[in-house]
Amino acid sequence: MRTVTVGLGARAYPIHIGEGLLARADLILPHLPQRKVSVITNSTVAALYLDKFSAALRGAGVEIVPVVLPDGEEHKNWQTLNAIFDALLSNRCERKSAIIALGGGVVGDLAGFAAASYQRGVPFIQVPTTLLAQVDSSVGGKTAINHPLGKNMIGAFYQPRMVLADTAMLDTLPARELSAGLAEVIKYGLIMDLPFLGWLEANIGKLNERDPAALAYAVTRSCENKAAVVAADERETGERALLNLGHTFGHAIETGLGFGTWLHGEAVAAGTMLAARLSERMGLLTHAEVRRMADLFVRAGLPVEAPSLGQDRYLELMGHDKKVENGKLRLVLLQSLGKAYMTSDFDLRDLREVLAGTAAHV
Ligand code: NAD
Ligand code: GLY
């Protein structure tokens, strides 16, 4: 087992990473103020892992309230959040009853928002079951639901007390979901970790084959990068925004196509390529570097061409981004491979060209 710490002073917490950790109730117990917890999951993950996880906790004397949600990004909304509150209240969950999220980013974001707001805040633990959740969404305390007008628009910052990432659970992940998680892994290389980008290029075949050692390394290195950024800028007043490379475009794709049509990671990959092409137009990246990025995404099974929603529709959707300040769009772009920056200083004509010409570029 490897442990990465998110250094937030009195609210610092561990991310435990390793094979078979789902059965390690002993790692969870110290973070429970009460021997009653709700386990929020979805129907797919429940069928695979809820019995095993519940048995481990029950064996340690913990009472479980299971809350099984429907599966899918299209359920990351008020109705599902309210169904969680219904279950917590009808099962008399108290302020000291922890909420445990057992699932991917959708379950984690919903359960985290429920934990932030139920009785004004209850202890929260993340047990991420997708690659994307293990490398990104379970760490850092962003919780949210979607609004029909925009992705992740309603939510709270609320840190978990611990993260338990069992990499063996990635064995059952559909290939398309594994690829989606790789988009966020590649993101760390692009924004802040050039050596990791090189490692990913050399090891993408092993990751696609789910080599346990390669996956464990990718999860650990990603969490180390994310933990460093979150510790430095928990509330995204500055550098945390760089974790959103490709996301302003990507969220527009997800909202524009309808939540759940493209996976989040797919939209991030295609969105990152749009950010790269804008960076190229601004003379920051060479064409060869943009090709290098596209090659890695393609080898990871990800799309590099964004859907053609139309320039105006893209701009309208991107205008709902949380980074918009005084009505002005701000984008995360690449200064070079391994170094991202945020700027509102780009030419709208360049952005329009990039949005207009996706199919022509790679
Ligand atoms: P997801 O939660 O929808 O999970 C993907 C699919 O895999 C689902 O069908 C799920 O049921 C299934 N699944 C989960 N674990 C499995 C397993 N071990 N074996 C088999 N199937 C399994 O999607 P995701 O990619 O994990 O998360 C995407 C969400 O995360 C988006 O809503 C995105 O906005 C959010 N997100 C949040 C943050 C954050 O910082 N909070 C960061 C990145 C993404
Ligand atoms: N996924 C972006 C962030 O956590 O800030």
mmCIF file of C-alpha atoms and ligand atoms in Angstrom:
data_model
loop_
_atom_site.group_PDB
_atom_site.id
_atom_site.type_symbol
_atom_site.label_atom_id
_atom_site.label_comp_id
_atom_site.label_asym_id
_atom_site.label_seq_id
_atom_site.Cartn_x
_atom_site.Cartn_y
_atom_site.Cartn_z
ATOM 1 C CA MET A 1 0.000 0.000 0.000
ATOM 2 C CA ARG A 2 1.157 3.534 -0.758
ATOM 3 C CA THR A 3 -0.172 6.562 1.069
ATOM 4 C CA VAL A 4 -0.277 10.121 -0.260
ATOM 5 C CA THR A 5 -1.230 12.898 2.157
ATOM 6 C CA VAL A 6 -3.277 15.930 1.191
ATOM 7 C CA GLY A 7 -1.599 18.574 3.341
ATOM 8 C CA LEU A 8 -4.413 20.760 4.609
ATOM 9 C CA GLY A 9 -3.237 21.359 8.179
ATOM 10 C CA ALA A 10 -5.822 20.189 10.699
ATOM 11 C CA ARG A 11 -7.910 18.849 7.797
ATOM 12 C CA ALA A 12 -5.047 16.876 6.222
ATOM 13 C CA TYR A 13 -6.098 13.407 5.072
ATOM 14 C CA PRO A 14 -4.578 10.233 3.642
ATOM 15 C CA ILE A 15 -5.142 8.665 0.232
ATOM 16 C CA HIS A 16 -4.406 4.953 0.602
ATOM 17 C CA ILE A 17 -3.665 3.245 -2.727
ATOM 18 C CA GLY A 18 -3.250 -0.496 -3.254
ATOM 19 C CA GLU A 19 -4.709 -3.804 -4.356
ATOM 20 C CA GLY A 20 -7.401 -5.355 -2.162
ATOM 21 C CA LEU A 21 -7.944 -2.353 0.126
ATOM 22 C CA LEU A 22 -11.748 -2.643 -0.136
ATOM 23 C CA ALA A 23 -11.705 -5.277 2.615
ATOM 24 C CA ARG A 24 -9.498 -3.161 4.914
ATOM 25 C CA ALA A 25 -12.126 -1.878 7.352
ATOM 26 C CA ASP A 26 -9.256 -1.216 9.770
ATOM 27 C CA LEU A 27 -8.158 1.703 7.552
ATOM 28 C CA ILE A 28 -11.636 3.239 7.717
ATOM 29 C CA LEU A 29 -12.520 2.726 11.378
ATOM 30 C CA PRO A 30 -10.236 5.464 12.802
ATOM 31 C CA HIS A 31 -12.119 8.028 10.670
ATOM 32 C CA LEU A 32 -15.608 7.075 11.914
ATOM 33 C CA PRO A 33 -16.933 9.063 14.863
ATOM 34 C CA GLN A 34 -19.860 6.633 15.132
ATOM 35 C CA ARG A 35 -20.430 2.956 14.287
ATOM 36 C CA LYS A 36 -23.167 3.810 11.787
ATOM 37 C CA VAL A 37 -22.465 4.875 8.206
ATOM 38 C CA SER A 38 -24.399 5.307 4.989
ATOM 39 C CA VAL A 39 -22.744 3.821 1.923
ATOM 40 C CA ILE A 40 -23.821 5.701 -1.185
ATOM 41 C CA THR A 41 -23.265 3.809 -4.417
ATOM 42 C CA ASN A 42 -25.020 3.033 -7.692
ATOM 43 C CA SER A 43 -26.693 -0.063 -9.079
ATOM 44 C CA THR A 44 -23.666 -1.157 -11.157
ATOM 45 C CA VAL A 45 -21.090 -0.790 -8.398
ATOM 46 C CA ALA A 46 -23.459 -2.236 -5.781
ATOM 47 C CA ALA A 47 -23.800 -5.455 -7.785
ATOM 48 C CA LEU A 48 -20.008 -5.799 -7.923
ATOM 49 C CA TYR A 49 -18.715 -4.540 -4.593
ATOM 50 C CA LEU A 50 -21.361 -3.523 -2.039
ATOM 51 C CA ASP A 51 -21.625 -6.950 -0.358
ATOM 52 C CA LYS A 52 -17.874 -7.309 0.037
ATOM 53 C CA PHE A 53 -17.468 -3.769 1.360
ATOM 54 C CA SER A 54 -20.457 -4.018 3.707
ATOM 55 C CA ALA A 55 -19.298 -7.399 5.029
ATOM 56 C CA ALA A 56 -15.898 -5.963 5.923
ATOM 57 C CA LEU A 57 -17.442 -3.039 7.800
ATOM 58 C CA ARG A 58 -20.128 -5.127 9.483
ATOM 59 C CA GLY A 59 -17.422 -7.553 10.572
ATOM 60 C CA ALA A 60 -15.869 -4.595 12.386
ATOM 61 C CA GLY A 61 -19.169 -3.813 14.123
ATOM 62 C CA VAL A 62 -20.372 -0.997 11.845
ATOM 63 C CA GLU A 63 -24.067 -0.618 10.976
ATOM 64 C CA ILE A 64 -24.580 0.098 7.259
ATOM 65 C CA VAL A 65 -27.320 2.121 5.581
ATOM 66 C CA PRO A 66 -26.930 1.335 1.861
ATOM 67 C CA VAL A 67 -28.186 3.961 -0.587
ATOM 68 C CA VAL A 68 -28.205 2.662 -4.162
ATOM 69 C CA LEU A 69 -28.625 5.325 -6.863
ATOM 70 C CA PRO A 70 -29.371 4.873 -10.561
ATOM 71 C CA ASP A 71 -26.187 4.762 -12.687
ATOM 72 C CA GLY A 72 -25.267 7.623 -15.014
ATOM 73 C CA GLU A 73 -24.164 11.240 -15.387
ATOM 74 C CA GLU A 74 -27.746 12.143 -16.300
ATOM 75 C CA HIS A 75 -28.701 11.343 -12.676
ATOM 76 C CA LYS A 76 -26.211 13.805 -11.165
ATOM 77 C CA ASN A 77 -29.001 16.242 -10.302
ATOM 78 C CA TRP A 78 -31.345 17.598 -7.608
ATOM 79 C CA GLN A 79 -33.723 14.636 -7.823
ATOM 80 C CA THR A 80 -30.984 12.135 -7.003
ATOM 81 C CA LEU A 81 -29.524 14.379 -4.291
ATOM 82 C CA ASN A 82 -32.957 14.594 -2.720
ATOM 83 C CA ALA A 83 -33.333 10.815 -2.877
ATOM 84 C CA ILE A 84 -30.120 10.604 -0.819
ATOM 85 C CA PHE A 85 -31.546 12.989 1.786
ATOM 86 C CA ASP A 86 -34.777 10.929 1.879
ATOM 87 C CA ALA A 87 -32.760 7.792 2.623
ATOM 88 C CA LEU A 88 -30.573 9.478 5.270
ATOM 89 C CA LEU A 89 -33.569 10.945 7.085
ATOM 90 C CA SER A 90 -35.775 7.887 6.932
ATOM 91 C CA ASN A 91 -32.902 5.781 8.303
ATOM 92 C CA ARG A 92 -32.268 8.338 11.059
ATOM 93 C CA CYS A 93 -28.687 9.034 10.086
ATOM 94 C CA GLU A 94 -27.235 11.522 12.544
ATOM 95 C CA ARG A 95 -24.647 14.252 12.393
ATOM 96 C CA LYS A 96 -21.914 11.801 13.413
ATOM 97 C CA SER A 97 -22.974 9.105 10.919
ATOM 98 C CA ALA A 98 -20.373 9.250 8.164
ATOM 99 C CA ILE A 99 -21.248 9.126 4.478
ATOM 100 C CA ILE A 100 -19.064 6.824 2.387
ATOM 101 C CA ALA A 101 -19.072 7.227 -1.404
ATOM 102 C CA LEU A 102 -18.482 3.859 -3.105
ATOM 103 C CA GLY A 103 -18.326 4.547 -6.825
ATOM 104 C CA GLY A 104 -16.980 6.711 -9.617
ATOM 105 C CA GLY A 105 -16.968 10.473 -9.903
ATOM 106 C CA VAL A 106 -20.722 10.758 -10.274
ATOM 107 C CA VAL A 107 -21.401 8.954 -6.987
ATOM 108 C CA GLY A 108 -18.489 10.759 -5.301
ATOM 109 C CA ASP A 109 -19.636 14.237 -6.363
ATOM 110 C CA LEU A 110 -23.256 13.533 -5.332
ATOM 111 C CA ALA A 111 -22.381 11.865 -2.022
ATOM 112 C CA GLY A 112 -19.870 14.612 -1.230
ATOM 113 C CA PHE A 113 -22.452 17.341 -1.796
ATOM 114 C CA ALA A 114 -24.910 15.397 0.371
ATOM 115 C CA ALA A 115 -22.236 15.105 3.089
ATOM 116 C CA ALA A 116 -21.515 18.842 2.876
ATOM 117 C CA SER A 117 -25.137 19.797 3.335
ATOM 118 C CA TYR A 118 -26.891 17.039 5.339
ATOM 119 C CA GLN A 119 -27.388 18.447 8.832
ATOM 120 C CA ARG A 120 -24.916 21.187 7.749
ATOM 121 C CA GLY A 121 -22.099 18.712 7.242
ATOM 122 C CA VAL A 122 -21.300 15.129 8.239
ATOM 123 C CA PRO A 123 -18.019 13.152 8.026
ATOM 124 C CA PHE A 124 -17.244 12.014 4.483
ATOM 125 C CA ILE A 125 -15.071 9.201 3.104
ATOM 126 C CA GLN A 126 -14.289 8.436 -0.531
ATOM 127 C CA VAL A 127 -13.883 4.891 -1.853
ATOM 128 C CA PRO A 128 -13.338 5.613 -5.571
ATOM 129 C CA THR A 129 -13.966 2.707 -7.949
ATOM 130 C CA THR A 130 -13.078 4.170 -11.378
ATOM 131 C CA LEU A 131 -9.662 5.245 -12.611
ATOM 132 C CA LEU A 132 -10.972 8.784 -13.042
ATOM 133 C CA ALA A 133 -12.205 8.899 -9.465
ATOM 134 C CA GLN A 134 -8.987 7.384 -8.082
ATOM 135 C CA VAL A 135 -6.750 9.892 -9.859
ATOM 136 C CA ASP A 136 -8.898 13.003 -9.641
ATOM 137 C CA SER A 137 -12.475 13.347 -8.416
ATOM 138 C CA SER A 138 -12.125 11.657 -5.009
ATOM 139 C CA VAL A 139 -9.264 13.979 -4.037
ATOM 140 C CA GLY A 140 -9.550 17.677 -3.277
ATOM 141 C CA GLY A 141 -13.075 18.183 -2.003
ATOM 142 C CA LYS A 142 -14.945 19.435 -5.051
ATOM 143 C CA THR A 143 -18.537 18.192 -4.887
ATOM 144 C CA ALA A 144 -21.362 19.092 -7.247
ATOM 145 C CA ILE A 145 -24.457 18.314 -9.226
ATOM 146 C CA ASN A 146 -25.213 19.424 -12.774
ATOM 147 C CA HIS A 147 -27.751 22.061 -13.836
ATOM 148 C CA PRO A 148 -29.439 21.838 -17.255
ATOM 149 C CA LEU A 149 -27.577 25.048 -18.166
ATOM 150 C CA GLY A 150 -24.168 23.922 -16.991
ATOM 151 C CA LYS A 151 -22.003 21.124 -15.686
ATOM 152 C CA ASN A 152 -21.138 20.976 -11.943
ATOM 153 C CA MET A 153 -22.744 24.369 -11.395
ATOM 154 C CA ILE A 154 -24.217 23.676 -7.939
ATOM 155 C CA GLY A 155 -21.931 22.330 -5.237
ATOM 156 C CA ALA A 156 -19.527 22.907 -2.377
ATOM 157 C CA PHE A 157 -15.911 22.468 -1.400
ATOM 158 C CA TYR A 158 -15.978 19.696 1.197
ATOM 159 C CA GLN A 159 -12.926 17.564 1.927
ATOM 160 C CA PRO A 160 -13.168 13.866 2.718
ATOM 161 C CA ARG A 161 -11.537 12.477 5.883
ATOM 162 C CA MET A 162 -9.798 9.792 3.878
ATOM 163 C CA VAL A 163 -9.649 8.239 0.409
ATOM 164 C CA LEU A 164 -9.352 4.470 -0.055
ATOM 165 C CA ALA A 165 -8.368 3.540 -3.617
ATOM 166 C CA ASP A 166 -8.396 -0.212 -4.267
ATOM 167 C CA THR A 167 -6.725 -0.579 -7.664
ATOM 168 C CA ALA A 168 -8.003 -4.187 -8.009
ATOM 169 C CA MET A 169 -11.486 -2.734 -8.595
ATOM 170 C CA LEU A 170 -10.227 -1.323 -11.907
ATOM 171 C CA ASP A 171 -10.259 -4.902 -13.288
ATOM 172 C CA THR A 172 -14.027 -4.753 -13.815
ATOM 173 C CA LEU A 173 -14.075 -1.284 -15.375
ATOM 174 C CA PRO A 174 -15.290 -1.186 -19.011
ATOM 175 C CA ALA A 175 -12.468 -0.294 -21.438
ATOM 176 C CA ARG A 176 -14.162 2.963 -22.419
ATOM 177 C CA GLU A 177 -14.214 4.044 -18.745
ATOM 178 C CA LEU A 178 -10.541 3.136 -18.289
ATOM 179 C CA SER A 179 -9.716 5.381 -21.249
ATOM 180 C CA ALA A 180 -11.814 8.196 -19.783
ATOM 181 C CA GLY A 181 -9.753 8.002 -16.594
ATOM 182 C CA LEU A 182 -6.531 8.126 -18.600
ATOM 183 C CA ALA A 183 -7.573 11.552 -19.914
ATOM 184 C CA GLU A 184 -7.234 12.995 -16.406
ATOM 185 C CA VAL A 185 -3.961 11.099 -15.844
ATOM 186 C CA ILE A 186 -2.486 12.567 -19.047
ATOM 187 C CA LYS A 187 -3.710 15.985 -17.880
ATOM 188 C CA TYR A 188 -1.239 15.965 -14.955
ATOM 189 C CA GLY A 189 1.634 15.326 -17.340
ATOM 190 C CA LEU A 190 0.546 18.125 -19.636
ATOM 191 C CA ILE A 191 -0.055 20.796 -17.013
ATOM 192 C CA MET A 192 2.767 20.208 -14.522
ATOM 193 C CA ASP A 193 4.782 17.007 -14.886
ATOM 194 C CA LEU A 194 6.740 16.542 -18.124
ATOM 195 C CA PRO A 195 8.666 13.472 -16.835
ATOM 196 C CA PHE A 196 5.313 11.814 -16.066
ATOM 197 C CA LEU A 197 4.142 12.626 -19.599
ATOM 198 C CA GLY A 198 7.204 10.766 -20.918
ATOM 199 C CA TRP A 199 6.487 7.848 -18.578
ATOM 200 C CA LEU A 200 2.903 7.719 -19.848
ATOM 201 C CA GLU A 201 4.073 7.656 -23.467
ATOM 202 C CA ALA A 202 6.378 4.739 -22.642
ATOM 203 C CA ASN A 203 3.801 2.850 -20.567
ATOM 204 C CA ILE A 204 0.446 3.532 -22.205
ATOM 205 C CA GLY A 205 0.338 -0.059 -23.530
ATOM 206 C CA LYS A 206 0.744 -1.450 -20.011
ATOM 207 C CA LEU A 207 -1.957 0.877 -18.708
ATOM 208 C CA ASN A 208 -4.342 -0.219 -21.464
ATOM 209 C CA GLU A 209 -3.629 -3.826 -20.466
ATOM 210 C CA ARG A 210 -4.270 -2.930 -16.798
ATOM 211 C CA ASP A 211 -0.836 -3.958 -15.631
ATOM 212 C CA PRO A 212 -1.241 -3.671 -11.824
ATOM 213 C CA ALA A 213 2.142 -2.055 -11.184
ATOM 214 C CA ALA A 214 1.662 0.499 -13.967
ATOM 215 C CA LEU A 215 -1.826 1.374 -12.746
ATOM 216 C CA ALA A 216 -0.653 1.723 -9.142
ATOM 217 C CA TYR A 217 2.151 4.040 -10.250
ATOM 218 C CA ALA A 218 -0.167 6.150 -12.436
ATOM 219 C CA VAL A 219 -2.713 6.510 -9.607
ATOM 220 C CA THR A 220 -0.040 7.381 -7.054
ATOM 221 C CA ARG A 221 1.766 9.923 -9.238
ATOM 222 C CA SER A 222 -1.543 11.534 -10.227
ATOM 223 C CA CYS A 223 -2.616 11.796 -6.582
ATOM 224 C CA GLU A 224 0.752 13.269 -5.612
ATOM 225 C CA ASN A 225 0.330 15.960 -8.254
ATOM 226 C CA LYS A 226 -3.264 16.664 -7.305
ATOM 227 C CA ALA A 227 -2.512 16.690 -3.557
ATOM 228 C CA ALA A 228 0.244 19.277 -4.092
ATOM 229 C CA VAL A 229 -2.060 21.570 -6.067
ATOM 230 C CA VAL A 230 -4.961 21.235 -3.607
ATOM 231 C CA ALA A 231 -2.701 21.867 -0.606
ATOM 232 C CA ALA A 232 -1.442 25.064 -2.255
ATOM 233 C CA ASP A 233 -4.820 26.368 -3.457
ATOM 234 C CA GLU A 234 -7.747 24.503 -1.925
ATOM 235 C CA ARG A 235 -10.434 26.972 -3.036
ATOM 236 C CA GLU A 236 -9.135 27.576 -6.553
ATOM 237 C CA THR A 237 -8.078 31.185 -6.227
ATOM 238 C CA GLY A 238 -5.134 30.494 -8.541
ATOM 239 C CA GLU A 239 -3.178 27.448 -9.588
ATOM 240 C CA ARG A 240 -5.915 24.867 -8.916
ATOM 241 C CA ALA A 241 -7.685 26.218 -11.991
ATOM 242 C CA LEU A 242 -4.874 24.660 -14.067
ATOM 243 C CA LEU A 243 -6.384 21.243 -13.257
ATOM 244 C CA ASN A 244 -9.163 22.372 -15.566
ATOM 245 C CA LEU A 245 -7.098 22.107 -18.747
ATOM 246 C CA GLY A 246 -9.548 21.179 -21.515
ATOM 247 C CA HIS A 247 -12.515 21.367 -19.126
ATOM 248 C CA THR A 248 -14.076 24.634 -20.335
ATOM 249 C CA PHE A 249 -14.328 23.097 -23.803
ATOM 250 C CA GLY A 250 -15.112 19.676 -22.330
ATOM 251 C CA HIS A 251 -17.955 20.871 -20.119
ATOM 252 C CA ALA A 252 -19.443 22.617 -23.170
ATOM 253 C CA ILE A 253 -19.309 19.301 -25.024
ATOM 254 C CA GLU A 254 -20.958 17.416 -22.146
ATOM 255 C CA THR A 255 -23.707 20.008 -21.678
ATOM 256 C CA GLY A 256 -24.197 20.609 -25.400
ATOM 257 C CA LEU A 257 -24.559 16.934 -26.296
ATOM 258 C CA GLY A 258 -26.634 16.134 -23.191
ATOM 259 C CA PHE A 259 -25.094 14.790 -19.969
ATOM 260 C CA GLY A 260 -23.904 11.206 -20.385
ATOM 261 C CA THR A 261 -23.613 11.233 -24.194
ATOM 262 C CA TRP A 262 -19.829 11.661 -24.102
ATOM 263 C CA LEU A 263 -18.018 10.516 -20.973
ATOM 264 C CA HIS A 264 -16.394 13.278 -18.939
ATOM 265 C CA GLY A 265 -12.892 12.014 -19.733
ATOM 266 C CA GLU A 266 -13.669 11.821 -23.452
ATOM 267 C CA ALA A 267 -14.889 15.412 -23.429
ATOM 268 C CA VAL A 268 -11.767 16.465 -21.506
ATOM 269 C CA ALA A 269 -9.474 14.783 -24.073
ATOM 270 C CA ALA A 270 -11.166 16.428 -27.069
ATOM 271 C CA GLY A 271 -11.372 19.706 -25.113
ATOM 272 C CA THR A 272 -7.674 19.542 -24.280
ATOM 273 C CA MET A 273 -6.910 19.205 -27.981
ATOM 274 C CA LEU A 274 -8.920 22.375 -28.639
ATOM 275 C CA ALA A 275 -6.900 24.166 -25.943
ATOM 276 C CA ALA A 276 -3.717 22.805 -27.549
ATOM 277 C CA ARG A 277 -4.713 24.068 -30.995
ATOM 278 C CA LEU A 278 -5.415 27.520 -29.567
ATOM 279 C CA SER A 279 -2.019 27.404 -27.847
ATOM 280 C CA GLU A 280 -0.467 26.509 -31.205
ATOM 281 C CA ARG A 281 -2.208 29.435 -32.941
ATOM 282 C CA MET A 282 -0.780 31.705 -30.241
ATOM 283 C CA GLY A 283 2.742 30.431 -30.962
ATOM 284 C CA LEU A 284 3.099 28.604 -27.636
ATOM 285 C CA LEU A 285 3.152 25.024 -28.895
ATOM 286 C CA THR A 286 4.610 23.669 -32.119
ATOM 287 C CA HIS A 287 2.522 21.582 -34.479
ATOM 288 C CA ALA A 288 4.749 18.600 -33.616
ATOM 289 C CA GLU A 289 3.934 19.019 -29.920
ATOM 290 C CA VAL A 290 0.206 19.143 -30.657
ATOM 291 C CA ARG A 291 0.604 15.960 -32.725
ATOM 292 C CA ARG A 292 2.506 14.359 -29.839
ATOM 293 C CA MET A 293 -0.429 15.082 -27.531
ATOM 294 C CA ALA A 294 -2.947 13.742 -30.025
ATOM 295 C CA ASP A 295 -0.905 10.539 -30.467
ATOM 296 C CA LEU A 296 -0.982 9.843 -26.734
ATOM 297 C CA PHE A 297 -4.729 10.469 -26.438
ATOM 298 C CA VAL A 298 -5.389 8.206 -29.433
ATOM 299 C CA ARG A 299 -3.199 5.466 -27.982
ATOM 300 C CA ALA A 300 -5.192 5.800 -24.740
ATOM 301 C CA GLY A 301 -8.394 5.183 -26.719
ATOM 302 C CA LEU A 302 -9.644 8.762 -26.489
ATOM 303 C CA PRO A 303 -11.220 11.122 -29.042
ATOM 304 C CA VAL A 304 -9.123 14.026 -30.296
ATOM 305 C CA GLU A 305 -11.829 15.615 -32.442
ATOM 306 C CA ALA A 306 -14.554 17.547 -30.658
ATOM 307 C CA PRO A 307 -18.135 17.321 -31.941
ATOM 308 C CA SER A 308 -19.242 20.235 -34.096
ATOM 309 C CA LEU A 309 -21.791 22.035 -31.938
ATOM 310 C CA GLY A 310 -21.270 25.256 -33.913
ATOM 311 C CA GLN A 311 -19.039 28.140 -32.853
ATOM 312 C CA ASP A 312 -21.821 30.220 -31.339
ATOM 313 C CA ARG A 313 -23.212 27.351 -29.313
ATOM 314 C CA TYR A 314 -19.718 26.514 -28.016
ATOM 315 C CA LEU A 315 -19.166 30.127 -26.992
ATOM 316 C CA GLU A 316 -22.565 30.309 -25.314
ATOM 317 C CA LEU A 317 -21.933 27.116 -23.336
ATOM 318 C CA MET A 318 -18.382 28.124 -22.461
ATOM 319 C CA GLY A 319 -19.765 31.412 -21.126
ATOM 320 C CA HIS A 320 -21.277 29.445 -18.204
ATOM 321 C CA ASP A 321 -17.835 28.291 -17.048
ATOM 322 C CA LYS A 322 -16.993 28.846 -13.373
ATOM 323 C CA LYS A 323 -13.764 30.601 -14.382
ATOM 324 C CA VAL A 324 -15.689 33.418 -16.098
ATOM 325 C CA GLU A 325 -14.809 36.650 -14.268
ATOM 326 C CA ASN A 326 -16.587 39.970 -14.845
ATOM 327 C CA GLY A 327 -18.256 38.326 -17.809
ATOM 328 C CA LYS A 328 -14.894 37.509 -19.403
ATOM 329 C CA LEU A 329 -13.966 33.998 -20.463
ATOM 330 C CA ARG A 330 -10.703 32.668 -19.033
ATOM 331 C CA LEU A 331 -9.059 29.585 -20.475
ATOM 332 C CA VAL A 332 -6.349 27.216 -19.319
ATOM 333 C CA LEU A 333 -3.797 26.957 -22.124
ATOM 334 C CA LEU A 334 -0.390 25.352 -22.491
ATOM 335 C CA GLN A 335 2.696 27.542 -22.340
ATOM 336 C CA SER A 336 4.709 24.443 -23.236
ATOM 337 C CA LEU A 337 4.290 20.718 -22.693
ATOM 338 C CA GLY A 338 4.325 20.244 -18.915
ATOM 339 C CA LYS A 339 3.345 23.852 -18.118
ATOM 340 C CA ALA A 340 -0.158 25.293 -18.139
ATOM 341 C CA TYR A 341 -1.360 28.822 -17.429
ATOM 342 C CA MET A 342 -4.698 30.600 -17.265
ATOM 343 C CA THR A 343 -5.444 33.626 -19.394
ATOM 344 C CA SER A 344 -8.180 35.834 -20.762
ATOM 345 C CA ASP A 345 -5.627 37.266 -23.178
ATOM 346 C CA PHE A 346 -6.423 35.434 -26.402
ATOM 347 C CA ASP A 347 -7.879 36.618 -29.681
ATOM 348 C CA LEU A 348 -11.547 35.672 -30.064
ATOM 349 C CA ARG A 349 -10.900 35.188 -33.789
ATOM 350 C CA ASP A 350 -8.305 32.501 -32.956
ATOM 351 C CA LEU A 351 -10.751 30.792 -30.625
ATOM 352 C CA ARG A 352 -13.460 30.897 -33.300
ATOM 353 C CA GLU A 353 -11.030 29.436 -35.858
ATOM 354 C CA VAL A 354 -10.200 26.588 -33.507
ATOM 355 C CA LEU A 355 -13.891 25.909 -32.844
ATOM 356 C CA ALA A 356 -14.678 26.096 -36.547
ATOM 357 C CA GLY A 357 -11.921 23.872 -37.848
ATOM 358 C CA THR A 358 -11.589 20.845 -35.570
ATOM 359 C CA ALA A 359 -11.646 18.152 -38.262
ATOM 360 C CA ALA A 360 -8.882 19.785 -40.279
ATOM 361 C CA HIS A 361 -6.154 19.755 -37.651
ATOM 362 C CA VAL A 362 -4.969 16.281 -36.739
HETATM 363 P P1 NAD B 1 -18.980 7.458 -13.350
HETATM 364 O O1 NAD B 1 -19.051 7.775 -11.925
HETATM 365 O O2 NAD B 1 -20.214 7.645 -14.170
HETATM 366 O O3 NAD B 1 -18.473 5.952 -13.516
HETATM 367 C C1 NAD B 1 -18.305 5.428 -14.799
HETATM 368 C C2 NAD B 1 -19.067 4.116 -15.003
HETATM 369 O O4 NAD B 1 -18.319 3.051 -14.438
HETATM 370 C C3 NAD B 1 -20.437 4.073 -14.359
HETATM 371 O O5 NAD B 1 -21.317 3.358 -15.188
HETATM 372 C C4 NAD B 1 -20.170 3.293 -13.089
HETATM 373 O O6 NAD B 1 -21.317 2.638 -12.593
HETATM 374 C C5 NAD B 1 -19.146 2.301 -13.548
HETATM 375 N N1 NAD B 1 -18.241 1.779 -12.549
HETATM 376 C C6 NAD B 1 -17.707 2.444 -11.500
HETATM 377 N N2 NAD B 1 -16.776 1.682 -10.904
HETATM 378 C C7 NAD B 1 -16.741 0.501 -11.571
HETATM 379 C C8 NAD B 1 -15.979 -0.670 -11.435
HETATM 380 N N3 NAD B 1 -14.998 -0.753 -10.527
HETATM 381 N N4 NAD B 1 -16.203 -1.683 -12.278
HETATM 382 C C9 NAD B 1 -17.156 -1.574 -13.253
HETATM 383 N N5 NAD B 1 -17.892 -0.468 -13.449
HETATM 384 C C10 NAD B 1 -17.691 0.552 -12.610
HETATM 385 O O7 NAD B 1 -17.839 8.297 -14.087
HETATM 386 P P2 NAD B 1 -16.381 8.777 -13.640
HETATM 387 O O8 NAD B 1 -15.609 8.860 -14.878
HETATM 388 O O9 NAD B 1 -15.852 7.981 -12.515
HETATM 389 O O10 NAD B 1 -16.636 10.242 -13.078
HETATM 390 C C11 NAD B 1 -17.084 11.285 -13.909
HETATM 391 C C12 NAD B 1 -17.671 12.358 -13.036
HETATM 392 O O11 NAD B 1 -16.675 12.863 -12.166
HETATM 393 C C13 NAD B 1 -18.205 13.528 -13.810
HETATM 394 O O12 NAD B 1 -19.476 13.871 -13.314
HETATM 395 C C14 NAD B 1 -17.220 14.642 -13.521
HETATM 396 O O13 NAD B 1 -17.796 15.903 -13.551
HETATM 397 C C15 NAD B 1 -16.755 14.277 -12.145
HETATM 398 N N6 NAD B 1 -15.436 14.814 -11.788
HETATM 399 C C16 NAD B 1 -15.307 15.431 -10.594
HETATM 400 C C17 NAD B 1 -14.081 15.900 -10.198
HETATM 401 C C18 NAD B 1 -13.912 16.539 -8.838
HETATM 402 O O14 NAD B 1 -12.854 17.092 -8.564
HETATM 403 N N7 NAD B 1 -14.896 16.438 -7.969
HETATM 404 C C19 NAD B 1 -12.959 15.738 -11.029
HETATM 405 C C20 NAD B 1 -13.119 15.088 -12.243
HETATM 406 C C21 NAD B 1 -14.368 14.628 -12.614
HETATM 407 N N1 GLY B 2 -10.827 18.308 -11.110
HETATM 408 C C1 GLY B 2 -10.392 19.629 -10.908
HETATM 409 C C2 GLY B 2 -10.185 19.990 -9.508
HETATM 410 O O1 GLY B 2 -10.334 19.180 -8.617
HETATM 411 O O2 GLY B 2 -9.855 21.112 -9.229
#
